Tab-separated table of C-alpha atoms in Angstrom:
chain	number	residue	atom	x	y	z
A	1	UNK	CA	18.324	9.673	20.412
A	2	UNK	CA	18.021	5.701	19.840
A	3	UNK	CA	14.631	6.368	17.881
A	4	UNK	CA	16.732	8.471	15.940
A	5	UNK	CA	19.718	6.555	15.345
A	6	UNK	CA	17.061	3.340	13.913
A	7	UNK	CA	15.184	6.381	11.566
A	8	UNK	CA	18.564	7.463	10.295
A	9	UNK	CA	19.689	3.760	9.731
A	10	UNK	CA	16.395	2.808	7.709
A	11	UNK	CA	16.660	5.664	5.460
A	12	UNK	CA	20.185	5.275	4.867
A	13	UNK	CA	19.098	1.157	4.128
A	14	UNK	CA	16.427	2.471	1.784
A	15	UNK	CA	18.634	5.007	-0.085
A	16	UNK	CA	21.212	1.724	-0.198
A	17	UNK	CA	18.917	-0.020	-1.884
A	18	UNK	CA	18.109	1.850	-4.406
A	19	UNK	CA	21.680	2.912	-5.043
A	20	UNK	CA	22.746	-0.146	-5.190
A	21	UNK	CA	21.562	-4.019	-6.229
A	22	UNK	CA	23.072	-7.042	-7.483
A	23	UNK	CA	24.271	-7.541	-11.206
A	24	UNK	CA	21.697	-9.637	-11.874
A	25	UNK	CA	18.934	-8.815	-9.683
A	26	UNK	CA	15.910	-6.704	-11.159
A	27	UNK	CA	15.157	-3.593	-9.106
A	28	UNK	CA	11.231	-3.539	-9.159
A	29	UNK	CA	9.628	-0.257	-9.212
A	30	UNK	CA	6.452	-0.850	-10.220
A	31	UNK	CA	3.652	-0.300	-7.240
A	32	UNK	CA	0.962	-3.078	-8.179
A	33	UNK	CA	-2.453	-3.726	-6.743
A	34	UNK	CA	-1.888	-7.227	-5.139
A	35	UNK	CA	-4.291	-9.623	-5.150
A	36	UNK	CA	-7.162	-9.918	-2.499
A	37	UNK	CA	-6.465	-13.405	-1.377
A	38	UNK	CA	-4.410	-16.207	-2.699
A	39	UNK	CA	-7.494	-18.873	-2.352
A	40	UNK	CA	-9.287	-19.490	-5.699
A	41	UNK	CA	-12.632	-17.399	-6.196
A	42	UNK	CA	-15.119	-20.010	-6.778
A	43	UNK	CA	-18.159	-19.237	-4.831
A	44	UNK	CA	-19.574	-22.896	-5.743
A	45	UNK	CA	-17.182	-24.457	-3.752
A	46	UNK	CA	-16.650	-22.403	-1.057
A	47	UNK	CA	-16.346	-18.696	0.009
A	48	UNK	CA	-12.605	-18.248	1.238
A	49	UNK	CA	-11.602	-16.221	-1.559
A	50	UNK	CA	-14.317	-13.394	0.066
A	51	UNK	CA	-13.616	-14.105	3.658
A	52	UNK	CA	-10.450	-12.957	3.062
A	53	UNK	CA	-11.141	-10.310	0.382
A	54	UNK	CA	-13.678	-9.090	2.688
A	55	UNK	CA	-11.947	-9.504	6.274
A	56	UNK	CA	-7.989	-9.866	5.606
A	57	UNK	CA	-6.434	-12.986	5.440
A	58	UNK	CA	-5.985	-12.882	9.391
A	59	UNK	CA	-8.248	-11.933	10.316
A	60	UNK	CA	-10.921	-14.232	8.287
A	61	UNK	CA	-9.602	-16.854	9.902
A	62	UNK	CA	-10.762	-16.117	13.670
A	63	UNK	CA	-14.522	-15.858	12.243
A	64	UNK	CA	-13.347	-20.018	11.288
A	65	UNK	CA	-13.775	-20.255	15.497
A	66	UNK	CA	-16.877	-18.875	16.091
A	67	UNK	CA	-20.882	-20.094	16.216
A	68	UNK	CA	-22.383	-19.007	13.285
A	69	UNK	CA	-24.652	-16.882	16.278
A	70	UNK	CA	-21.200	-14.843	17.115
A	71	UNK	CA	-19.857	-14.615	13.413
A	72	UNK	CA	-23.019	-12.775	12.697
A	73	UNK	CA	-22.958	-10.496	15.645
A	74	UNK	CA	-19.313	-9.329	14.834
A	75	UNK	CA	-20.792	-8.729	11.553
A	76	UNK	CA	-23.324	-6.703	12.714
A	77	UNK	CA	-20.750	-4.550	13.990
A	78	UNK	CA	-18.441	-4.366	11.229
A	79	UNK	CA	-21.774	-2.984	9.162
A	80	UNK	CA	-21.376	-0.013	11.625
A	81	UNK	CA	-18.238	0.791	10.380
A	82	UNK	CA	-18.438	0.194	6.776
A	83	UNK	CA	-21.795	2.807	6.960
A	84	UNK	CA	-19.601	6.008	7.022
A	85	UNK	CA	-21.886	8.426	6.360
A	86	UNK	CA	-24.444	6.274	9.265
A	87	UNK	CA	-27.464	6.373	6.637
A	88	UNK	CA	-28.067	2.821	7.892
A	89	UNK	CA	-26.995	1.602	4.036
A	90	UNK	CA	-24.265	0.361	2.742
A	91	UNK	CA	-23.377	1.293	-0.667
A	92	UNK	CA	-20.489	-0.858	-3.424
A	93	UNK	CA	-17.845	2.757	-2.319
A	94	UNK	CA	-18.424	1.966	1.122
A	95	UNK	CA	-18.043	-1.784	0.425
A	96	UNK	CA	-15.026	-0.828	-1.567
A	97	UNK	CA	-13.857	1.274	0.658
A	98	UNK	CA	-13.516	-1.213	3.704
A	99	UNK	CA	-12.250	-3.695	1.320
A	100	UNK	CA	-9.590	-2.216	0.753
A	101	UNK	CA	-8.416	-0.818	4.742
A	102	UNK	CA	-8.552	-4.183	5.488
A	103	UNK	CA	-6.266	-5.696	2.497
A	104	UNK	CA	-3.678	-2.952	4.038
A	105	UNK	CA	-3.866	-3.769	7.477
A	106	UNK	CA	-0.260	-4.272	7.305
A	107	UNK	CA	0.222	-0.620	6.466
A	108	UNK	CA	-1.866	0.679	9.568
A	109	UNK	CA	0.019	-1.946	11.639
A	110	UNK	CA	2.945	-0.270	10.237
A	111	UNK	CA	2.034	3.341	11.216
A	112	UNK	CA	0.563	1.897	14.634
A	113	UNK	CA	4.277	0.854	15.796
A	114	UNK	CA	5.718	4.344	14.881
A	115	UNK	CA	2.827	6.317	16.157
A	116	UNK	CA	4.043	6.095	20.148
A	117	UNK	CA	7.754	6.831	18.800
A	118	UNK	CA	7.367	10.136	16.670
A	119	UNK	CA	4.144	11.646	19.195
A	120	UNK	CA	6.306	13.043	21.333
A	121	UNK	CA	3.777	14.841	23.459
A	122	UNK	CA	0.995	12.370	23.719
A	123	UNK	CA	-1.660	14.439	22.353
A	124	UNK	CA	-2.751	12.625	19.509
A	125	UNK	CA	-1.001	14.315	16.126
A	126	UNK	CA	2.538	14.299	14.699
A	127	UNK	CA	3.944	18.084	14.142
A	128	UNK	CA	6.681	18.214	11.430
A	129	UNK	CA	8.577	19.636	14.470
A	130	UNK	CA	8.162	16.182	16.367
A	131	UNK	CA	8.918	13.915	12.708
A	132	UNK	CA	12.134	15.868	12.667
A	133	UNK	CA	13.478	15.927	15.474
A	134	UNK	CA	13.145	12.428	16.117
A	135	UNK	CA	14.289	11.496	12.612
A	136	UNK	CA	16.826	13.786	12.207
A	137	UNK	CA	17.727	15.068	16.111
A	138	UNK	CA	21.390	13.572	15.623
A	139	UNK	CA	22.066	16.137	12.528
A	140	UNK	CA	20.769	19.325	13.792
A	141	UNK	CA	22.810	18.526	16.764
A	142	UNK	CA	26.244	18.087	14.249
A	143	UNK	CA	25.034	19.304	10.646
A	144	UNK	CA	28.240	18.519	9.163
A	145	UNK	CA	28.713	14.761	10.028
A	146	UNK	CA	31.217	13.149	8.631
A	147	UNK	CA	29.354	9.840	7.217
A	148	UNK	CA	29.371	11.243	3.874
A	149	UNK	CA	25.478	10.984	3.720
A	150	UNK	CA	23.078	14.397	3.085
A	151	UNK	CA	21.307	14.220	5.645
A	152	UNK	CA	20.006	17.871	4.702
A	153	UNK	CA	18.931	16.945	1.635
A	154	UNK	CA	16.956	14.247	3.195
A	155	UNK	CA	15.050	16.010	5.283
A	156	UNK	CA	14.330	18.640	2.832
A	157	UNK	CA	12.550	16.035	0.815
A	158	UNK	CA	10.401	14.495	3.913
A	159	UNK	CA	9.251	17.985	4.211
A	160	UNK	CA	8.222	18.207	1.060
A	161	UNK	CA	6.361	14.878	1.269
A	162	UNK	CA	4.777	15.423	5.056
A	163	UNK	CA	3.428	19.144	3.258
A	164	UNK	CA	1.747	17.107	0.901
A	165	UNK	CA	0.392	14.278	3.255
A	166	UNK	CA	-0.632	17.660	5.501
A	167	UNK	CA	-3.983	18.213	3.750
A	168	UNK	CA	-4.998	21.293	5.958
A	169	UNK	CA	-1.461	22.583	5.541
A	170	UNK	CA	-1.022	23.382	9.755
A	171	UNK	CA	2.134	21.080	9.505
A	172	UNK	CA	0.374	19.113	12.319
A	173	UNK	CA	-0.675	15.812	10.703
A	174	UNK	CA	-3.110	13.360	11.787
A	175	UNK	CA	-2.897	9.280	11.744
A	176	UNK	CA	-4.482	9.450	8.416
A	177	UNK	CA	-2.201	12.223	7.070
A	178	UNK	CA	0.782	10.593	8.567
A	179	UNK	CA	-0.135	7.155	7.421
A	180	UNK	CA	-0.099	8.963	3.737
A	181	UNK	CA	3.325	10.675	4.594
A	182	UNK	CA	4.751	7.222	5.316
A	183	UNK	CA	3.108	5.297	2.483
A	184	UNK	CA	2.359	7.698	0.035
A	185	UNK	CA	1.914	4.975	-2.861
A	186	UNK	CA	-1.486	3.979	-1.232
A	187	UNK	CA	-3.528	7.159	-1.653
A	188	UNK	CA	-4.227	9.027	-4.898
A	189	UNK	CA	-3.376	12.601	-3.855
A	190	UNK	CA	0.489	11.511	-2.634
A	191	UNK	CA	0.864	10.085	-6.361
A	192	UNK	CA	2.724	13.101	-7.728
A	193	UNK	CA	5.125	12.935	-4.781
A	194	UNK	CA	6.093	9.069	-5.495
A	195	UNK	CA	6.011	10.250	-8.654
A	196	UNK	CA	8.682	13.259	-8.641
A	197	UNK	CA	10.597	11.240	-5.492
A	198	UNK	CA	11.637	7.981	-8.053
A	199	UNK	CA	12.430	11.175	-10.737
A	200	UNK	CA	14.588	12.158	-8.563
A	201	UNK	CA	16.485	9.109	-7.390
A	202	UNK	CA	16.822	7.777	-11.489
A	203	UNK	CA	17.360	11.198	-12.898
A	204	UNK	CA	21.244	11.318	-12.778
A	205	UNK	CA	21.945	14.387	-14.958
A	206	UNK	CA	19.410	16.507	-13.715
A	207	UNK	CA	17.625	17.306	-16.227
A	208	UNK	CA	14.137	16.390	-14.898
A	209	UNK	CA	13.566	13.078	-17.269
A	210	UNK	CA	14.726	9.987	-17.347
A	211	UNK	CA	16.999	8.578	-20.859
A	212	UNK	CA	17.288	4.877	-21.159
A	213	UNK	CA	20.452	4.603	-19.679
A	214	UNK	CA	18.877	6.418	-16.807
A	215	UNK	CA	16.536	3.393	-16.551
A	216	UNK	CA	18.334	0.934	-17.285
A	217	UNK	CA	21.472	1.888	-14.847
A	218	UNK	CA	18.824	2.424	-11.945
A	219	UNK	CA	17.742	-1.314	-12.505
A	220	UNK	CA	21.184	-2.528	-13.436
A	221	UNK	CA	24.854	-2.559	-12.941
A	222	UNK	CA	27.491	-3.780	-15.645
A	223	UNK	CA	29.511	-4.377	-12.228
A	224	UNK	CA	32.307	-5.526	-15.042
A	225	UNK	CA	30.342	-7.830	-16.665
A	226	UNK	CA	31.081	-8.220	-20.664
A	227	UNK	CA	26.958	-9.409	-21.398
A	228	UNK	CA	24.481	-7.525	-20.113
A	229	UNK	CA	21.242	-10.728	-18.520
A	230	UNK	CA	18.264	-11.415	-20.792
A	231	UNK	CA	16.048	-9.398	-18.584
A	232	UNK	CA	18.143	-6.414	-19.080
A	233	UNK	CA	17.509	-6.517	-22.874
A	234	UNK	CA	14.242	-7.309	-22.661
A	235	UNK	CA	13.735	-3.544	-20.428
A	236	UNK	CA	15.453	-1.689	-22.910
A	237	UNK	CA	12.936	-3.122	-25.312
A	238	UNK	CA	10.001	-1.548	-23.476
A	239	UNK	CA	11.453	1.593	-22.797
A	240	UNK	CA	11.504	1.893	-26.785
A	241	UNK	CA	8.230	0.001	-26.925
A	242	UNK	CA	6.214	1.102	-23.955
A	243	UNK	CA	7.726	3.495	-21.657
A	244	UNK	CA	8.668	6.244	-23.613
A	245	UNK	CA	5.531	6.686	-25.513
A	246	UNK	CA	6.160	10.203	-27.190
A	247	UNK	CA	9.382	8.564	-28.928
A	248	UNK	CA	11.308	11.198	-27.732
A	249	UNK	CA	14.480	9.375	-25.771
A	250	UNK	CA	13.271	10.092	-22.464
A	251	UNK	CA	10.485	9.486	-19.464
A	252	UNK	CA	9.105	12.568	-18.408
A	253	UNK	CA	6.205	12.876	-15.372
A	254	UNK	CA	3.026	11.080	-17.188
A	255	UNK	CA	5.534	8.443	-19.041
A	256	UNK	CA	6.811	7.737	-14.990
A	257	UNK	CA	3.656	7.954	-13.722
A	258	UNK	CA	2.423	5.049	-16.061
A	259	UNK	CA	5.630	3.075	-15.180
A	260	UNK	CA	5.079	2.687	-11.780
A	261	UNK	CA	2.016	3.313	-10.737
A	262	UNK	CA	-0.110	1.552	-13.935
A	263	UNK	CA	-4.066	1.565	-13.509
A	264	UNK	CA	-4.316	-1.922	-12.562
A	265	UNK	CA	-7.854	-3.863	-12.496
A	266	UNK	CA	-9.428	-2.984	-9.705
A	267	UNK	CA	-9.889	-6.056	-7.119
A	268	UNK	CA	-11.121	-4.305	-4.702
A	269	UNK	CA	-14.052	-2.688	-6.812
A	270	UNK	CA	-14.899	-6.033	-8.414
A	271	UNK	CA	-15.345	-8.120	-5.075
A	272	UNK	CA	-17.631	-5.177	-3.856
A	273	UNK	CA	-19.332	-5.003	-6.772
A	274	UNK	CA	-19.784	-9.071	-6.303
A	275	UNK	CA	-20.961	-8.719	-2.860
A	276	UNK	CA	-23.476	-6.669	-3.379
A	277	UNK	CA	-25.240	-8.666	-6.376
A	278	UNK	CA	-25.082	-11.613	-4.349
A	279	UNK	CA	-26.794	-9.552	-1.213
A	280	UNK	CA	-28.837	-7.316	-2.693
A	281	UNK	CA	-32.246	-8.826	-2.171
A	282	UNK	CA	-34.446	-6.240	-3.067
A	283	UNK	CA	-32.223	-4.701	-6.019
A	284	UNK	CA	-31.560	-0.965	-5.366
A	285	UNK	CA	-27.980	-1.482	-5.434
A	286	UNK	CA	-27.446	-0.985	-2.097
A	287	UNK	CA	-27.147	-3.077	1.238
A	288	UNK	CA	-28.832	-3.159	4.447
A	289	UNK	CA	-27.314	-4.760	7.375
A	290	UNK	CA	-29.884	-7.065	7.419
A	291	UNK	CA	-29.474	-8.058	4.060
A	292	UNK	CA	-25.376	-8.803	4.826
A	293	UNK	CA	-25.885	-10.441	7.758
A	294	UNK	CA	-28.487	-12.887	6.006
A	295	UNK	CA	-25.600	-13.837	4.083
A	296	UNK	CA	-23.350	-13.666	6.483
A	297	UNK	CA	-21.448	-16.810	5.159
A	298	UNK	CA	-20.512	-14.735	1.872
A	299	UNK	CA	-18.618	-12.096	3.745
A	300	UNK	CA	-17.443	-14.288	6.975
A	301	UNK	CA	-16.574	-17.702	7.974
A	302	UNK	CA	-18.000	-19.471	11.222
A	303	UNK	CA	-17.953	-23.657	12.423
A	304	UNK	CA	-20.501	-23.756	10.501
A	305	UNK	CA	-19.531	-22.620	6.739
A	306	UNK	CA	-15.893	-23.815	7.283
A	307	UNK	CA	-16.164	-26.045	4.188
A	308	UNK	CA	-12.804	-27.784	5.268
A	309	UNK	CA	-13.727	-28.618	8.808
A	310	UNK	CA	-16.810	-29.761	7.531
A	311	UNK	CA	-14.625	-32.354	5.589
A	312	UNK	CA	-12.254	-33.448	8.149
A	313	UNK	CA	-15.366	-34.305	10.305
A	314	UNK	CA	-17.027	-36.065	8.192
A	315	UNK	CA	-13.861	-37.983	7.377
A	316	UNK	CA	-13.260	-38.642	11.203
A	317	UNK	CA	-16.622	-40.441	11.273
C-alpha cells in the first residue's frame, strides 16, 4: 500500500494547492504553449533554435558529440519514425507531429515512472480496476477515514476523467490513453474534462459558472489584508473586460475554456512549416528522407555544425 499512500499524498498536495496560496501569490491557471527552445531563432547564425525545436533540448545536445557520419545515420532513423503512415514521405503534420512528442518528453518521462507502479499484472495496459486500487486501495479498505478528505469524491472524478482518456470505452487503457488520463491538458479530446474539472474546483455555489468573486477568491485570499495587490485589481479588470464576454456576471464553459486553454500561436506548426521550406528541394511540400538528411545540420547538430565549438577551437589556436 506504499504506492498508495504517495498517490493519496499527491492528490491531497494538488487539491492543497489549489485550495490554498499565499496572499500575494497569483494562482496561474492558464495552460500555455511554451516555447520550443529558449536559444534565439536565427538560422544565419546558427541552427540551435531547431536542434532543439526539432530534437528536445536534451536530447539535441548528444547529436553536439557525434561525426557528422553518425548524426546523419541517427537521423535516418528518426525519419522512420516521423513517417507514420510508412509512405516513405514525410509530410509538415508528421513534422508537426514529432515536434511536438519530443517538446513533451517530460510528460512521457512522467507516465514512464508510473507505468511499472499502476500495471499491476505486467501485461501491458492499466484497467481502471488496477488505477484504483493502487490509488485509492487504503479507502476501500476504511471508506470512512477520518482525515476529513473525500476521498470518494475523488475517485469519482478520476473515473470520470480515465472514461474519457478510455477512447474504446473497455475501461482498459493503453500508454497513450493513460498518458491522456494523467495529462489531459495536452490532447484536444481531454479539453472538456480540464475544462469542467477547474469548473468544478472555482465554482463555490454550485451553480455551474463562475461570478467574479468566484475568480477572483480562487486566485486570491484577503487572508485579513485591508488592500487587495495591484495584480488583483488588474484580474478583476479582465474578467469585466475579457473573460466574461457575454456581460452577463459570470464564466460559463466556452468563457472557461478561453481562459485557460487560449489558442495560442502555434510553435510547433511554424517550425515544421520552416523545416520543410528550407528542405524541400523539389517543392511538393513534402520531405523525403533524403532530402532531411541532406540537411541534416538544420534538424541536428554534430562536431561539425557545432557553431560554438567551432569558436572555441579556433580561439585555442
Amino acid at each position: 500500500m506504499a504506492v498508495a499512500i504517495r498517490q493519496v499524498i499527491l492528490y491531497l498536495s494538488l487539491w492543497a494547492a489549489c485550495a490554498l496560496s499565499k496572499p500575494t501569490e497569483k494562482k496561474d491557471r492558464i495552460h500555455h504553449d511554451p516555447q520550443l527552445s529558449d536559444k534565439a531563432h536565427d538560422d544565419a547564425q546558427n541552427f540551435d533554435y531547431d536542434h532543439d525545436a526539432f530534437l528536445g533540448a536534451d536530447e539535441a545536445k548528444t547529436f553536439d558529440q557525434l561525426t557528422p557520419e553518425e548524426s546523419k545515420e541517427r537521423l535516418g532513423m528518426i525519419v522512420n519514425k516521423i513517417d507514420t503512415d510508412k509512405d516513405g514521405l514525410v509530410t509538415e503534420g508528421e513534422l508537426k507531429a514529432w515536434i511536438k512528442k519530443a517538446q513533451k518528453k517530460y510528460v512521457y518521462d512522467n507516465v514512464e515512472q508510473q507505468w511499472q507502479e499502476y500495471d499491476m499484472n505486467q501485461d501491458g495496459v492499466i484497467s481502471w480496476e488496477e488505477y484504483r486500487n493502487v490509488t485509492y486501495g487504503t479507502y476501500l479498505d476504511d471508506p470512512d477515514p477520518d482525515d476529513g478528505f473525500n476521498y470518494k469524491q475523488m475517485m469519482v472524478r478520476d473515473e470520470r476523467r480515465f472514461k474519457m482518456a478510455d477512447k474504446d470505452g473497455d475501461l482498459i487503457a493503453t500508454k497513450e490513453e493513460f498518458t491522456a488520463f494523467l495529462h489531459p491538458e495536452e490532447y484536444d479530446y481531454m479539453k472538456d474534462i480540464v475544462v469542467q474539472e477547474t469548473m468544478e474546483d472555482i465554482d463555490k455555489n454550485g451553480d455551474g459558472l463562475i461570478d467574479l468573486e468566484e475568480y477572483i477568491g480562487d486566485m486570491y485570499s484577503h487572508d485579513g489584508d485591508a488592500e487587495e495587490p495591484e495584480w488583483v485589481k488588474t484580474e478583476r479588470e479582465q474578467f469585466v473586460e475579457f473573460r466574461d464576454k457575454n456581460r452577463d456576471g459570470k464564466m460559463d464553459k466556452e468563457e472557461t475554456k478561453d481562459w485557460i486553454l487560449p489558442s495560442d500561436y502555434d510553435h510547433a506548426e511554424a517550425e515544421a512549416r520552416h523545416l520543410v521550406y528550407e528542405s524541400d528541394q523539389n517543392k511538393d511540400g513534402k520531405l523525403t528522407k533524403e532530402e532531411i538528411v541532406d540537411k541534416y545540420d538544420l534538424f541536428v547538430g554534430s562536431q561539425a555544425t557545432d557553431f560554438g565549438e567551432a569558436l572555441v577551437r579556433h580561439d585555442e589556436f
